[in-house]
Amino acid sequence: MEFSVFAETAYELEKTSSRLAMIEILSKLFKQADKDNIQKLIYLLQGRVAPPFEGIEVGMGEKFVEKAISISTGYTIAQVEAAFRKKGDLGSAAEQLVEKKKQTALSSEPLTVEGVFDSLLKIAKTSGEGSQDKKIKLLSDLLNRASPLEAKYLVRIPLANLQLGVGDPTMMDALSVAVKGDNSLREEIERAYNLSSDLGTVAKNLYEGKRKLGEIKLFNPIRPALAERENDPAAILKRHKTTIADLKLDGFRLQIHKKGDRVMLFSRRLEDMTHSFPDVVEIVKKNVKADEAIIDSEALAYNEATGEIYPFQYTIQRKRKHGVAEKAEELPLHIFAFDIMYLDGESLIDLPYKERRKKLEKIIKKDGISVMESIITSDLKELERFFKKSIEVGAEGVVCKDPESIYKAGMRGFNWIKLKRSYKGELADTIDVVIVGYFYGKGARAEFKFGGFLGAVYDEDEDVFRTVTRVGSGFSEEMMVKLREMLEKIKTKDKPARVDSLIEPDVWVKPMYVVTIKADEITESPMHTAGRKGETGYALRFPRMVGDIRDDKRPEDATTVSEIIRMFKLQKHTAVQSSTEA
Ligand code: ATP
């Protein structure tokens, strides 16, 4: 397939904000694909050359990309930089410079999707001495043969800045339409994706006519199951009758894969974290008594001697690129395992939770890893006592699991229900929003050129981001500088296609970063588009940012519109609120 078809599709996608139109544009592209190129096409549309969990990134710094543009167009670095400054985006700068190109291309052979993919993969895999020069050469060779429009998108991929505004749900719908003419394959595609987290391979299997589009495989992360909310134990027992209530500890989620002595660890957004946690790898090797296993767990800084759970501020210090070993020594992690999805050659996801748990208990030895503390009960008083105890021991609350339920990969459902501690006058749960724009500061904030941001939640049905709040507090001066710097790099001239907003921030940004917000209440509001029916949507009252950027969450992992609606309904009940106020 010629790369120009990809570039033209990308251009059309960027222009539209209608989901139906996006599905149509994409399905037209997918119809032209075949079993040999569909996988590459899907990864390229995601701006990648491999699924995220493989950790293969094209990644080149701006300076090196500028150099490649300079070599291929004959313009000086200073001229490339000037065009970049003027356009605000290197992709558009490359488009303009290729258009005005001084040198004539040596080869006029058109670029193909396959060829571009293979070269980008080569760039990703080039390392060691002289690797930057080799990468620049590979990119400038591609740019030499590129049309202006092709250059625009080519340049954005190594900058991790492609962002065509299509999420996975839209891609899955388009695949179904391309193959079947309607969305009847969507469910099957989604199930396969949830098990394998690799849409490229799922699409390839689909085009090859395989019976199974995706399955659980070791070292291929499973999309995590997620919890719904209730805000009192009685409501939970209405749904579960008998429930297995686990502690809900506040660390970070780790999906552990093990085969013999080989161990891999994946984050909530399915990135490979193995090298960040060498201590956990050792614990798993020694104390998980199974040859093959996939385990779901929460990792936490924990004092093994006293059994004290450390607050999240300690645990988060373990997320670092440098000084990994020193920090591991200072703040060792403990693994609290709460589920098992695979054991010695067999998928366990269709077994009831109570049975998965028994299997988990059998293979977990102590020392650095234990099964999450829990009770099984159908008694309200007992559940209330356990919830109270959870707060006393420093947990966030409980996650109650239906003992009969299967592991629903990639789904938020009432099989798991979280119940968190809440304070009077405050929402029981925090909300994760995607930043879609920011405002210049006024008064004292003017010097930072940052006064706050516009936050949106994710609409799963439409695959777009809808605003829910304007946040102007909770961050330090240092954080303001950091946010402004990060957001400046992803600003866009116009509102991004996938953002639905009635408010116009001073600067629009690509929906990339997720932050956690605390608020007092969810209110109805004419200003925001989240859950909007007629003239009213939902907004947060007294929002303030907590913590840092949530780099463990992708934009699509932000709180969803349906969760906001659910939380709005729940806030009317206040049964357990503040009984445990600290
Ligand atoms: P949150 O921000 O509340 O952690 P989330 O969106 O990451 O929410 P949810 O499914 O809503 O995910 O809440 C469950 C989360 O709580 C898991 O992602 C996991 O990290 C954490 N957790 C802690 N203890 C448990 C447990 N016993 N069972 C399941 N998840 C647990």
Coordinates of N, CA, C and O in Angstrom, one line a residue, residues 1 5 9 23-35 37-38 41-42 45 171 173-182 206-207:
M1 N 0.8 -1.2 0.0 CA 0.0 0.0 0.0 C 0.9 1.3 0.0 O 1.8 1.3 0.8
V5 N -1.6 7.0 0.7 CA -3.0 6.6 1.1 C -3.1 6.8 2.6 O -4.1 7.4 3.1
T9 N -5.4 9.7 4.5 CA -6.3 9.3 5.5 C -6.1 10.1 6.8 O -7.0 10.6 7.4
I23 N -15.1 6.6 11.4 CA -15.2 5.2 11.2 C -15.3 4.9 9.6 O -14.6 4.0 9.1
E24 N -16.0 5.8 8.9 CA -16.1 5.6 7.5 C -14.7 5.8 6.8 O -14.3 5.0 6.0
I25 N -14.0 6.9 7.2 CA -12.7 7.1 6.6 C -11.7 6.0 6.9 O -11.0 5.5 6.0
L26 N -11.8 5.5 8.1 CA -10.9 4.4 8.5 C -11.2 3.1 7.8 O -10.4 2.4 7.3
S27 N -12.5 2.8 7.7 CA -12.9 1.6 7.1 C -12.6 1.5 5.6 O -12.2 0.5 5.1
K28 N -12.6 2.7 5.0 CA -12.2 2.8 3.6 C -10.7 2.4 3.5 O -10.4 1.7 2.6
L29 N -10.0 2.9 4.4 CA -8.5 2.6 4.4 C -8.3 1.1 4.7 O -7.6 0.4 4.0
F30 N -9.0 0.6 5.7 CA -8.9 -0.8 6.0 C -9.3 -1.8 4.9 O -8.8 -2.9 4.8
K31 N -10.2 -1.3 4.1 CA -10.7 -2.2 3.0 C -9.6 -2.4 2.0 O -9.5 -3.3 1.2
Q32 N -8.7 -1.4 1.9 CA -7.6 -1.5 0.9 C -6.4 -2.3 1.5 O -5.5 -2.5 0.8
A33 N -6.5 -2.6 2.8 CA -5.4 -3.3 3.4 C -5.5 -4.8 3.2 O -6.6 -5.3 2.8
D34 N -4.4 -5.6 3.4 CA -4.5 -7.0 3.3 C -3.8 -7.6 4.5 O -3.3 -6.9 5.4
K35 N -3.7 -9.0 4.6 CA -3.2 -9.6 5.8 C -1.7 -9.3 6.0 O -1.2 -9.5 7.1
N37 N -0.3 -6.3 5.5 CA 0.0 -4.9 5.9 C -0.9 -4.3 7.0 O -0.6 -3.3 7.5
I38 N -2.0 -5.0 7.3 CA -3.0 -4.5 8.2 C -2.3 -4.2 9.6 O -2.6 -3.1 10.2
L41 N -0.2 -1.1 9.5 CA -1.1 0.0 9.3 C -1.7 0.5 10.6 O -1.7 1.6 11.0
I42 N -2.2 -0.5 11.4 CA -2.8 -0.2 12.7 C -1.7 0.4 13.6 O -2.0 1.5 14.3
L45 N -1.1 4.0 12.6 CA -2.2 4.9 13.0 C -2.1 5.2 14.4 O -2.5 6.3 14.9
M171 N -11.2 2.5 16.1 CA -10.5 1.7 15.2 C -11.2 0.3 15.1 O -11.3 -0.3 14.1
D173 N -14.4 -0.4 15.6 CA -15.6 -0.3 14.8 C -15.3 -0.3 13.3 O -15.9 -1.0 12.6
A174 N -14.2 0.4 13.0 CA -13.9 0.5 11.6 C -13.4 -0.8 11.0 O -13.7 -1.1 9.9
L175 N -12.7 -1.6 11.8 CA -12.2 -2.9 11.4 C -13.4 -3.8 11.1 O -13.5 -4.5 10.1
S176 N -14.4 -3.7 12.0 CA -15.6 -4.5 11.8 C -16.3 -4.1 10.5 O -16.7 -5.0 9.7
V177 N -16.5 -2.8 10.3 CA -17.2 -2.3 9.1 C -16.4 -2.7 7.9 O -17.0 -3.2 6.9
A178 N -15.1 -2.6 7.9 CA -14.3 -3.0 6.8 C -14.5 -4.4 6.4 O -14.6 -4.8 5.2
V179 N -14.5 -5.3 7.4 CA -14.5 -6.8 7.1 C -16.0 -7.3 6.9 O -16.2 -8.1 6.0
K180 N -16.9 -6.8 7.7 CA -18.3 -7.3 7.7 C -19.3 -6.3 7.1 O -20.5 -6.7 6.9
G181 N -19.0 -5.1 7.0 CA -19.9 -4.1 6.5 C -20.8 -3.5 7.6 O -21.6 -2.6 7.3
D182 N -20.7 -4.0 8.8 CA -21.4 -3.4 9.9 C -20.6 -3.7 11.2 O -19.5 -4.2 11.1
L206 N -7.6 -11.3 12.2 CA -8.9 -11.1 11.6 C -8.8 -11.3 10.0 O -9.5 -12.0 9.4
Y207 N -7.8 -10.6 9.5 CA -7.5 -10.6 8.0 C -7.1 -12.0 7.6 O -7.2 -12.3 6.4

